[in-house]
XYZ file of C-alpha atoms in Angstrom:
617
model
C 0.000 0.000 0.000
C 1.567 3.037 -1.517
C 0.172 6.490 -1.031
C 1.821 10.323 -2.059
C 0.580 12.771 0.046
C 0.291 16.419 -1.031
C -0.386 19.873 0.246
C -0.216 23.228 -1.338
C -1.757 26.278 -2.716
C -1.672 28.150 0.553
C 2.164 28.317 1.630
C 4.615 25.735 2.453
C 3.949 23.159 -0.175
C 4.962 19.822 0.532
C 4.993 15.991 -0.638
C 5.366 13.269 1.379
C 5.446 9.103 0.506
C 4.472 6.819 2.771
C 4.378 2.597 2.360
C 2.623 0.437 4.217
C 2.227 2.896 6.979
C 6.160 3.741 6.960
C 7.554 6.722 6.177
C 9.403 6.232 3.105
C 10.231 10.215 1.946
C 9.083 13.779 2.403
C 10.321 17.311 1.350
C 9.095 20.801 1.417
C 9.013 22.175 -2.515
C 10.574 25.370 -1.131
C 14.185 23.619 -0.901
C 14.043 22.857 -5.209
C 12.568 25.836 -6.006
C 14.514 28.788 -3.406
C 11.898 30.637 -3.265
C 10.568 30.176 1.444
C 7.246 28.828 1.716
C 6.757 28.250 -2.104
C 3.015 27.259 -2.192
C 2.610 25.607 -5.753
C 1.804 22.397 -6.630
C 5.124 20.065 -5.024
C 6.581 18.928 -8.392
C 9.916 18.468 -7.650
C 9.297 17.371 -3.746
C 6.199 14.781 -5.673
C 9.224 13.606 -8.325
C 11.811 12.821 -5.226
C 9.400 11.061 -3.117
C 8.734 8.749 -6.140
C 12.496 8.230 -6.994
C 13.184 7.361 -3.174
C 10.039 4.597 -3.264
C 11.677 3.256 -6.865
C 7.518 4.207 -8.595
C 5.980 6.209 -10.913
C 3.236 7.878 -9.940
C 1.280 4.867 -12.135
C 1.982 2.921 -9.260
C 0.396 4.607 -6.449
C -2.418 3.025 -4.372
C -3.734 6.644 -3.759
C -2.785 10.250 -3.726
C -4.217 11.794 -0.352
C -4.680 15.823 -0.048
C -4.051 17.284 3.185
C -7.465 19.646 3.158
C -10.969 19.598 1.350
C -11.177 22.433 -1.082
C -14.811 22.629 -0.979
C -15.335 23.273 2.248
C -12.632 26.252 2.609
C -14.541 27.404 -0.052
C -17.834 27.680 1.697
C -16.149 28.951 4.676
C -15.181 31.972 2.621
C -18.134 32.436 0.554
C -20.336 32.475 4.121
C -17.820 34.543 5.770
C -17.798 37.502 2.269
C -21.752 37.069 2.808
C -21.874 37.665 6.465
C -19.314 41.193 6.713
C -20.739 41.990 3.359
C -20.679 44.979 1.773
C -17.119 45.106 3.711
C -14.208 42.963 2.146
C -15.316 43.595 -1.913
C -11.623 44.232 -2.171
C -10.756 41.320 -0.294
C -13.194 39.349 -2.333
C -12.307 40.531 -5.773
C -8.618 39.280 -5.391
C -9.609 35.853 -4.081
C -12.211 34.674 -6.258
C -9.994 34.546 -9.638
C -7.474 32.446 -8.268
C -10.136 30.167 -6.835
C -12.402 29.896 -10.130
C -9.335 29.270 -12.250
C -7.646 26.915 -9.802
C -8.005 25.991 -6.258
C -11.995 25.092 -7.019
C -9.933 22.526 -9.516
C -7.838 20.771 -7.144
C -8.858 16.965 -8.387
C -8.157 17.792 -11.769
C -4.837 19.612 -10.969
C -3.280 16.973 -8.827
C -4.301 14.026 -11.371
C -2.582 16.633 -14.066
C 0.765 17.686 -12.742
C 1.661 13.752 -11.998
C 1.132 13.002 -15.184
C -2.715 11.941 -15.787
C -2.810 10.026 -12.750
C -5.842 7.635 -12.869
C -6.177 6.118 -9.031
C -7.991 6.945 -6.615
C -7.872 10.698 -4.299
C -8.413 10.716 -1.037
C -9.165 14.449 0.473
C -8.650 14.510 4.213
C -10.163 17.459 6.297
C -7.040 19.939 7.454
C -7.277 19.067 10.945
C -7.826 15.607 10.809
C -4.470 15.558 8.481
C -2.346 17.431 11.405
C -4.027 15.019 13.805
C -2.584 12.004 11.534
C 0.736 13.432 11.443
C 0.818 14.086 15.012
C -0.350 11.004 16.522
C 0.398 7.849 13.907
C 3.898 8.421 14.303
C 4.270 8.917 17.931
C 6.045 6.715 19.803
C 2.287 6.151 21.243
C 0.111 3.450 21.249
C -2.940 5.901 22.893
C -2.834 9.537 23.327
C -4.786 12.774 23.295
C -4.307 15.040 19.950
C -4.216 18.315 20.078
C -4.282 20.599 17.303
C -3.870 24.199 16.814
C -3.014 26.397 14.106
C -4.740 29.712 11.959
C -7.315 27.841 9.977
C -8.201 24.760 8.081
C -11.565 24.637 5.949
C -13.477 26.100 8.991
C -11.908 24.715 12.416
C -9.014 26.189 13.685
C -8.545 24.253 16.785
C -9.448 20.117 17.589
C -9.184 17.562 20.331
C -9.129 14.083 19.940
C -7.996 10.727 20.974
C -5.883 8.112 18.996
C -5.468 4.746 19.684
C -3.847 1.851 17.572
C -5.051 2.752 13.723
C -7.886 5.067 14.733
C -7.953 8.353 15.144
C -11.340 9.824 17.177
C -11.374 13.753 16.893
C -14.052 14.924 19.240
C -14.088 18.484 19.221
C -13.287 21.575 17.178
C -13.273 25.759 17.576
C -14.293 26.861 14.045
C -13.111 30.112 12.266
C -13.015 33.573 13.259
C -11.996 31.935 16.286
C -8.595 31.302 16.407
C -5.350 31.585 18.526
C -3.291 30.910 16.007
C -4.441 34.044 14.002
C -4.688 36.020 17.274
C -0.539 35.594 16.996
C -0.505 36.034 13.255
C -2.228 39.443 13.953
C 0.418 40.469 16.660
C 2.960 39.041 14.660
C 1.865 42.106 10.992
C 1.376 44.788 14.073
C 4.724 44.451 15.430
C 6.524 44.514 11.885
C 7.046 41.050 10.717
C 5.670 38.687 7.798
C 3.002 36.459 8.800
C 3.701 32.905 8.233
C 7.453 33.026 8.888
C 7.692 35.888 11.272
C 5.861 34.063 14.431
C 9.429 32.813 14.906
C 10.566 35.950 15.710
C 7.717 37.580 17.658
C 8.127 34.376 19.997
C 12.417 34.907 20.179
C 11.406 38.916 20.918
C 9.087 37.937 23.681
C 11.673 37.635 26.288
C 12.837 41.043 26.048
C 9.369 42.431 27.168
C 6.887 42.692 29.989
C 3.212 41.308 29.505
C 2.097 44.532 30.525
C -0.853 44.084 27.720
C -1.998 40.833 29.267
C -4.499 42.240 30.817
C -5.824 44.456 27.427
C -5.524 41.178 25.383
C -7.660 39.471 27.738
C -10.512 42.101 27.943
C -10.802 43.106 24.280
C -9.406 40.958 21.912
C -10.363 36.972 23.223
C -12.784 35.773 25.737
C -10.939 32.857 27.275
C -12.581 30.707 29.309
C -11.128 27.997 32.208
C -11.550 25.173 29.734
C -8.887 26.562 26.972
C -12.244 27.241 24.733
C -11.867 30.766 23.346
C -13.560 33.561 21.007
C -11.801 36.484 19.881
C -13.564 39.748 19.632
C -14.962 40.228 15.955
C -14.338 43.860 15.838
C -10.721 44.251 16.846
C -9.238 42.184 13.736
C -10.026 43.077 9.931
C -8.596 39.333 8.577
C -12.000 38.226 7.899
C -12.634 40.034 4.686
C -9.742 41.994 5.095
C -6.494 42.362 3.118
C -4.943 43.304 6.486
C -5.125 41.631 9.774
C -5.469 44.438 11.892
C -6.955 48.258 11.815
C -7.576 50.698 13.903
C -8.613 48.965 17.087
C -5.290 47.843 17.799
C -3.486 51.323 17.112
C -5.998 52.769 19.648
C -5.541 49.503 21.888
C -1.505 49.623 21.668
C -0.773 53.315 21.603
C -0.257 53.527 18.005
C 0.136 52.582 13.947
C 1.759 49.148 13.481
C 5.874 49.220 13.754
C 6.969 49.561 9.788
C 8.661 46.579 8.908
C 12.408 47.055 9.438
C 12.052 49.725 11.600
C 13.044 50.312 14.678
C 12.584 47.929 17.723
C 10.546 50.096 20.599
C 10.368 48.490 24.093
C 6.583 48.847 22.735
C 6.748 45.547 20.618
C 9.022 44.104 23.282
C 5.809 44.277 25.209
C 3.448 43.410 22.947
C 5.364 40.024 21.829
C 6.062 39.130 25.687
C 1.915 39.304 26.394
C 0.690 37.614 23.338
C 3.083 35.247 23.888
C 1.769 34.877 27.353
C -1.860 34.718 26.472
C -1.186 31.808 24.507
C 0.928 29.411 26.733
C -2.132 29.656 28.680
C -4.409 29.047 26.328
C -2.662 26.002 25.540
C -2.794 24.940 29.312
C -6.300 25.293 29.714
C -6.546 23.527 26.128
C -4.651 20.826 27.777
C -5.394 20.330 31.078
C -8.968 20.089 29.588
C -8.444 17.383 26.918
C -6.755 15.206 30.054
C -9.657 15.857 32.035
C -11.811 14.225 29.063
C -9.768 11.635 28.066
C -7.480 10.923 30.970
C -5.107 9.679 28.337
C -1.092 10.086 29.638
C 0.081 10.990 26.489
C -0.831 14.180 24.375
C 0.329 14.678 20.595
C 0.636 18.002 18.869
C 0.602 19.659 15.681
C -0.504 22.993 13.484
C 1.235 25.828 13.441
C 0.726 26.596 16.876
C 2.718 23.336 17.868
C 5.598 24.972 16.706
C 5.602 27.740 19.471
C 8.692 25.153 21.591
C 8.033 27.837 24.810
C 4.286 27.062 24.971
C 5.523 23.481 24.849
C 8.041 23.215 27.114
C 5.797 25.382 29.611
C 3.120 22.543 28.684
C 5.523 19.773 29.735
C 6.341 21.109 32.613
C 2.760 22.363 34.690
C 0.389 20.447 32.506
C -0.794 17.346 33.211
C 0.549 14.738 30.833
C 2.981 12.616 31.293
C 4.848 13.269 27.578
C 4.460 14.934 24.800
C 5.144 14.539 21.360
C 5.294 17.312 18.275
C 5.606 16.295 15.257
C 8.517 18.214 13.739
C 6.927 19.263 10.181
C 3.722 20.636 12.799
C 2.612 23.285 9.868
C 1.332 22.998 6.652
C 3.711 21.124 4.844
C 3.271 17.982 7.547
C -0.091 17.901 6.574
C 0.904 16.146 3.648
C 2.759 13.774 5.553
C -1.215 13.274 7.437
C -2.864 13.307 4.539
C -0.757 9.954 3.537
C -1.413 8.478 7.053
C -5.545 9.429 6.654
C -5.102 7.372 3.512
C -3.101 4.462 4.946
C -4.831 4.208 7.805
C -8.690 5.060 7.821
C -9.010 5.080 4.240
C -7.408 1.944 3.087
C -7.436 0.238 7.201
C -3.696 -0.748 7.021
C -2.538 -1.842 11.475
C -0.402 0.390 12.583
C 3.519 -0.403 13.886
C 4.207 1.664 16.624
C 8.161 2.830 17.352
C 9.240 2.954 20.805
C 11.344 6.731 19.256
C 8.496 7.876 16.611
C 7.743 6.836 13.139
C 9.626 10.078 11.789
C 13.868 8.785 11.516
C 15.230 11.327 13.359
C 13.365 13.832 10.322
C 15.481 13.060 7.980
C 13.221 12.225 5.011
C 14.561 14.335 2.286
C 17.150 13.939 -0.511
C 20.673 12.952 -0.286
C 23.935 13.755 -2.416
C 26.523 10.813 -2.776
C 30.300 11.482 -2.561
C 30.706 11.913 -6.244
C 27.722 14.407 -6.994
C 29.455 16.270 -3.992
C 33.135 15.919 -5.395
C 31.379 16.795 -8.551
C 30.054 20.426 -7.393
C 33.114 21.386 -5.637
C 35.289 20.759 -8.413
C 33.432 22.734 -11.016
C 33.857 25.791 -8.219
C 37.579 25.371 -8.726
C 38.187 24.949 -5.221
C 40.737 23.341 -2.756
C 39.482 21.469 -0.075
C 40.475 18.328 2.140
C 39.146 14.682 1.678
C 38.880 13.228 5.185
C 39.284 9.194 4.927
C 36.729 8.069 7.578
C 33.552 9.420 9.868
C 36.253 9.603 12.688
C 38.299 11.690 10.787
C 35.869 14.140 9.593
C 34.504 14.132 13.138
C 37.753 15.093 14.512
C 38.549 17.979 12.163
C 35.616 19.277 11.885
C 35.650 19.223 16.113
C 39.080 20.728 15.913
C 37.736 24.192 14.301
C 34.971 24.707 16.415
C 36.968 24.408 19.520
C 38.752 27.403 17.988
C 35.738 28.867 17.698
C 35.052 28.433 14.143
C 31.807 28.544 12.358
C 31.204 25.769 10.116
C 28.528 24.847 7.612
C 27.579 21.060 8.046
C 25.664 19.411 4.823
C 25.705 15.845 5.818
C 22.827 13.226 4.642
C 19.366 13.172 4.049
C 18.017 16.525 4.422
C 15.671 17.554 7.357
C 11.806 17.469 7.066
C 10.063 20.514 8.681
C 11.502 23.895 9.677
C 14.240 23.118 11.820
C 17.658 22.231 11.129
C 18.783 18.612 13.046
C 22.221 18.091 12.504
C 22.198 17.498 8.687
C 21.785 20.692 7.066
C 22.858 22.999 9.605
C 25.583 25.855 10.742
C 27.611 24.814 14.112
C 29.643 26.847 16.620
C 30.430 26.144 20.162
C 28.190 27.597 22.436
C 30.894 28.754 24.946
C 31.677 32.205 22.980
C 29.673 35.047 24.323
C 30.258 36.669 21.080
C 28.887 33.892 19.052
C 24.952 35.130 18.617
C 25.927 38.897 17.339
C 28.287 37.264 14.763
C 26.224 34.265 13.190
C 23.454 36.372 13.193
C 24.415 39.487 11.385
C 27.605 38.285 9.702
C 26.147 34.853 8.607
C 22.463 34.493 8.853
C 22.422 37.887 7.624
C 19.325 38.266 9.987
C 18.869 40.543 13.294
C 20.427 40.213 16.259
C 18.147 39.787 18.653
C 17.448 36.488 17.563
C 18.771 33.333 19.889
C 20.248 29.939 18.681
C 19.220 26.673 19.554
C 21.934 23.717 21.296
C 21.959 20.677 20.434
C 23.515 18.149 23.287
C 24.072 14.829 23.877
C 21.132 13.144 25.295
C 22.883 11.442 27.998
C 24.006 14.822 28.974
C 21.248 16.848 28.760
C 19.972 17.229 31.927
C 23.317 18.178 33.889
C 22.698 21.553 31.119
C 18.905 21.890 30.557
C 16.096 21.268 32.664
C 13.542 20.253 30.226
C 10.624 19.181 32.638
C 11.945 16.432 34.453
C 9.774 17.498 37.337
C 6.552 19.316 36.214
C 3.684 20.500 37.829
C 0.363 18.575 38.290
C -2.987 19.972 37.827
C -3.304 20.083 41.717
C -0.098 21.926 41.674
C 2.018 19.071 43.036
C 5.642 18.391 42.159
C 5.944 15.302 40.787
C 8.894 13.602 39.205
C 9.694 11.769 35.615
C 12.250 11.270 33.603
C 14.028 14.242 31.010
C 11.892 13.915 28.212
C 14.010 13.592 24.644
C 13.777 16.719 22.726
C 14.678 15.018 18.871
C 13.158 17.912 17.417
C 13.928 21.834 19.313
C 10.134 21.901 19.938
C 10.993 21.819 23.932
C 11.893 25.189 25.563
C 13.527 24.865 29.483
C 15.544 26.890 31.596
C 19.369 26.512 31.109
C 20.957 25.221 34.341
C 22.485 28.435 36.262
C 21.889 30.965 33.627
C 21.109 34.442 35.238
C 19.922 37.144 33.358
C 20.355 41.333 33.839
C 19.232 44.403 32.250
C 15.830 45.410 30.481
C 14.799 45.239 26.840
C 17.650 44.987 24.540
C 20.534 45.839 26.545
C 19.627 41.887 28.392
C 21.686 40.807 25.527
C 24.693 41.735 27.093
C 23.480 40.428 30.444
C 23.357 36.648 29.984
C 25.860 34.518 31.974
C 25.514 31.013 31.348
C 27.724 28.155 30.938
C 26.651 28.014 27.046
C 25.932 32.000 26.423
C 25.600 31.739 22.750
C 22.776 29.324 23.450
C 20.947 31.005 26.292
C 18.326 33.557 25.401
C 17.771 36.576 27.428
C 15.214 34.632 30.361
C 17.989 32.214 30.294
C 16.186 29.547 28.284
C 17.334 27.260 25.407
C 15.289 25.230 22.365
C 16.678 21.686 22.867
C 17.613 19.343 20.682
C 18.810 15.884 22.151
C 20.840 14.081 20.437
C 21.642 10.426 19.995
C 24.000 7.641 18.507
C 20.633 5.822 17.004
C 18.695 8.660 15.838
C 21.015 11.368 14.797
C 24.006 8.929 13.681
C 26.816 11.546 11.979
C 26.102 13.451 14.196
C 26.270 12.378 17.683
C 29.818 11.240 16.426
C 30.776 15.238 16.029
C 28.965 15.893 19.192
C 31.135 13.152 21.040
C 34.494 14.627 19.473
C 33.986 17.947 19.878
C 32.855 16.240 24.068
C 36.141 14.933 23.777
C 38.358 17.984 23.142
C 36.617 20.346 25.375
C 34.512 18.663 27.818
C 31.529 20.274 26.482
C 28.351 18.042 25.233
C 26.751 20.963 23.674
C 26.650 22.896 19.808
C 24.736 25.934 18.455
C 22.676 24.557 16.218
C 21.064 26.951 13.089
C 19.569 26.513 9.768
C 22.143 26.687 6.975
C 20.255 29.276 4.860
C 20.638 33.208 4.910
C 17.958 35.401 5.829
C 14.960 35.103 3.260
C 16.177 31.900 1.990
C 15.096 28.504 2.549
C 17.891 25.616 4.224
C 20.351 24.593 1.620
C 19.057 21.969 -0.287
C 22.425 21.250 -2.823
C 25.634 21.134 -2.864
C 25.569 24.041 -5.243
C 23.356 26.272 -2.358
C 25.826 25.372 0.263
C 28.955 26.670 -1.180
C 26.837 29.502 -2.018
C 25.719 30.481 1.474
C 29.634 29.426 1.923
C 31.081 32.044 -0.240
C 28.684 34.492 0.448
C 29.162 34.524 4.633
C 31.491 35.329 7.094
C 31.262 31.376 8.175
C 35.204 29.812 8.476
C 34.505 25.883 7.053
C 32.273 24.028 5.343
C 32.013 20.590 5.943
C 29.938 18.745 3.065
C 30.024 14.650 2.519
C 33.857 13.680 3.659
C 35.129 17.194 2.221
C 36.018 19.892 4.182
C 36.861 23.495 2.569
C 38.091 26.469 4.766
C 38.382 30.200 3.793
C 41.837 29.950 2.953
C 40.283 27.946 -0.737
C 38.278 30.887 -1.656
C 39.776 33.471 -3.840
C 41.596 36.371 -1.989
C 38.587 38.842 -3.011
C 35.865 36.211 -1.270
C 37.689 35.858 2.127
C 35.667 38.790 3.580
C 32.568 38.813 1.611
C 30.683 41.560 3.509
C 31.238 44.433 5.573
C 29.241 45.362 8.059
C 27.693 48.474 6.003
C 27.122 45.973 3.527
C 24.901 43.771 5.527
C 23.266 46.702 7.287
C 22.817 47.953 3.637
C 21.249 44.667 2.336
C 19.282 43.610 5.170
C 18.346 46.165 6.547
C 20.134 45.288 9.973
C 22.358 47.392 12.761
């Protein structure tokens, strides 16, 4: 039983293959195509799933969609008829793209893979998150929990899982949703929605929640069971081409920051409380959905899943025993549900549950043998080292980041979801309190503000994190478990010792920590754990880098540039390579420093370039 799951049109296309309920391949079209949260139709992440299987699309068993077209549809046309006459504009730019295309969807799909002729299966867009959360969990029960902006109408669903079936027992329907509520913060304080909650959530910790209050009483009625409705008339998404209007300026002092501009202790503020409102909204979500199901276990996905603090805050006060987030928790994972609906309801495959997860570590997209590697870096012209073994390329590699060297790792199959895991990711060792400033504006290009994420040895871990071992219950008892893994940097905890000083900004300078370039400014850390079975490769470098300096711990970021998707070839790492400040690039057994680059390359950018470019300071 062979199914390709798809999802696109909206942003963050994706494929994913999946046989006989295993995860065979998945990939995010952005990485072919370059261009961040590409939404057309997957071809070339469709075309690589098939290659990995060894089919042609002829030889599907059934091509599942992650949402039902239909219904969005009806959600819109009711919502245009309801705020009606406002949102003509809104409804004039929509329509065209939905009578020439998205109303279409069968058609399409069987079209662009080549006049496919088997069956479609069209899963609702919450039911597919729910499949990609909880089918492959390292659960044989659990609670689901899903939140993101919106699916055909819900926006938020509860449900139970257990063996092949999947129960979902509840929903919040649109305008209601938490997951636009932080979309709309995320336009008013200057960033791009859909790849700027990252950053709202990172600029949190520099403010107060001094708008808690204001949220509460005039933008969303939440009540004690996590159930919530926001207030119609503060928020113009609707039928709007903007998500916010003049309710918020009079609510928040003001017009919405400019993008680019300047950074007030205002937006501080504003992230800090949103971000606030929402952990515990996804506590009360939680504690509820125990209450009804009693279940030990809770599974998570949408876009909201991605917020790691509200996670890691959820670990440690709510009620269940473990969590689990499945690491592509947006849109593009929905294709990877959509496969699973298919598999499992649709066609009634069993289910194999694996004591880690289903997912291998996330590593489900394309790899580049040795001689496609060789290949690109010797049409560059450049010198670089051949390393003869994994223990050798661990140990060199380990070598220049004890001397505090910033290398690009491309290793393996390339990660699934937003965040980089070890294979297609930039390294440094946490220990250099200058590290964050640098990688951020001289290599990711991006501003500085913005923390890094560690990734440690598992069987470390807890001497440097604490990542909920103990945890509150619902009766507010301390109560102890094990560290839970964090495979994924969807877990946020405190970083052992870290102390923090100074307001807004200026806390930058006012971390101490054993691991400063890894500790954000409330002295927290995204985890990732890291382990000989899961992450291979990479535990190895982890261990020899141990070895030299008696630290278990590397920053771990994307390998991409600001406004760019993670590296996907050879020919984008050297790239990012020649175009950064970053000192080595380690890619398959090869391992190029700046020294190989032309004289005029060594220092790519200035800093008035960069401030120039990208608009940083």
């Amino acid at each position: 039983m062979t199914v390709l799951g798809l999802s696109c049109f909206y942003h963050d296309a994706a494929a994913a293959l999946v046989r006989d309920g295993e995860i065979v391949a998945a990939a995010q079209e952005e990485r072919f195509t370059r261009r961040k949260h590409d939404p057309s139709f997957p071809s070339n992440a469709a075309a690589y799933c098939l290659a990995e299987a060894g089919i042609e699309a002829a030889d599907l068993d059934a091509v599942a969609f992650y949402d039902k077209p239909l219904l969005t549809f009806e959600r819109l046309l009711e919502t245009y008829l309801a705020y009606a006459p406002r949102g003509l504009g809104s409804f004039l730019q929509a329509m065209p793209l939905w009578l020439r295309r998205k109303l279409w969807t069968p058609d399409i799909l069987r079209k662009e893979l080549g006049g496919y002729e088997g069956p479609l299966v069209f899963a609702e867009h919450h039911r597919s998150h729910a499949a990609s959360a909880f089918y492959p969990s390292p659960f044989e029960r659990a609670a689901v929990l899903t939140t993101d902006g919106v699916g055909e109408w819900a926006t938020t669903s509860w449900g139970v899982g257990d063996g092949a079936g999947l129960d979902l027992r509840q929903e919040i329907h649109f305008p209601h949703s938490l997951g636009l509520l932080y979309s709309a913060f995320t336009t008013f304080c200057g960033f791009r929605v859909n790849s700027g909650e990252y950053k709202l959530m990172g600029l949190a910790p520099y403010g107060e929640p001094r708008y808690v209050d204001t949220i509460l009483e005039h933008l969303i009625d939440l009540r004690a069971d996590g159930s919530y409705r926001l207030h119609a008339d503060a928020f113009t998404f609707p039928v709007g081409l903007r998500m916010t209007g003049r309710r918020f300026e009079t609510l928040f002092g003001g017009p919405a920051r400019e993008p680019e501009g300047p950074l007030t202790q205002r937006e501080m503020d504003l992230a800090r409380s949103v971000q606030a409102v929402v952990e515990e909204a996804v506590l009360r979500m939680a504690r509820h959905v125990h209450a009804e199901t009693g279940e030990a276990n809770l599974c998570l996905a949408g876009g909201v899943a991605l917020n790691c603090v509200a996670n890691g805050r959820l670990l440690r006060e709510g009620p269940f025993e473990r969590i689990w987030v499945q690491p592509a928790a947006g849109d593009a994972g929905g294709a990877l549900g959509a496969a699973l609906v298919a598999t499992h309801e649709w066609a009634g495959l069993g289910r194999t549950v694996h004591p880690a997860d289903g997912m291998h570590g996330s590593y489900l997209g394309p790899q580049w043998s040795v001689a496609e590697v060789r290949a690109a870096l010797d049409a560059e012209g450049l010198a670089y080292e051949t390393l003869a073994d994994d223990d050798a390329l661990c140990d060199r590699v380990a070598g220049l980041l004890a001397e505090e060297k910033t290398v690009g790792w491309f290793q393996g199959r390339a990660e699934f979801g937003p965040r980089a895991l070890g294979h297609r990711s930039i390294l440094a060792d946490p220990r250099g309190r200058a590290v964050q400033r640098r990688v951020n504006l001289q290599i990711k290009f991006r501003e500085s503000f913005r923390p890094f994420a560690p990734s440690v040895l598992a069987e470390r871990a807890d001497e440097v994190f604490d990542l909920g071992g103990t945890g509150n219950a619902e009766s507010g008892a301390t109560r102890s478990r094990p560290s839970p893994d964090s495979p994924y940097m969807l877990l946020v905890g405190p970083v052992r010792g870290a102390t923090v000083e100074g307001e807004g900004l200026g806390r930058m300078g006012g971390v101490q920590s054993t691991v400063p370039a890894v500790t954000h400014v409330d002295g927290s850390a995204r985890v990732q754990t890291v382990t000989e079975a899961r992450n291979g490769l990479y535990y190895h470098l982890l261990k020899a880098f141990e070895a030299r300096t008696g630290c278990p711990v590397l920053v771990n970021t994307s390998f991409n540039v600001r406004g760019e998707p993670i590296v996907h070839a050879p020919a984008d790492a050297l790239r990012v390579f020649r175009r950064t400040h970053m000192d080595a690039l380690a890619i398959g057994p090869f391992v190029l420093t700046r020294d190989a680059l032309p004289e005029a390359e060594r220092q790519p950018f200035t800093a008035e370039q960069i401030a120039e470019t990208y608009g940083l300071d």
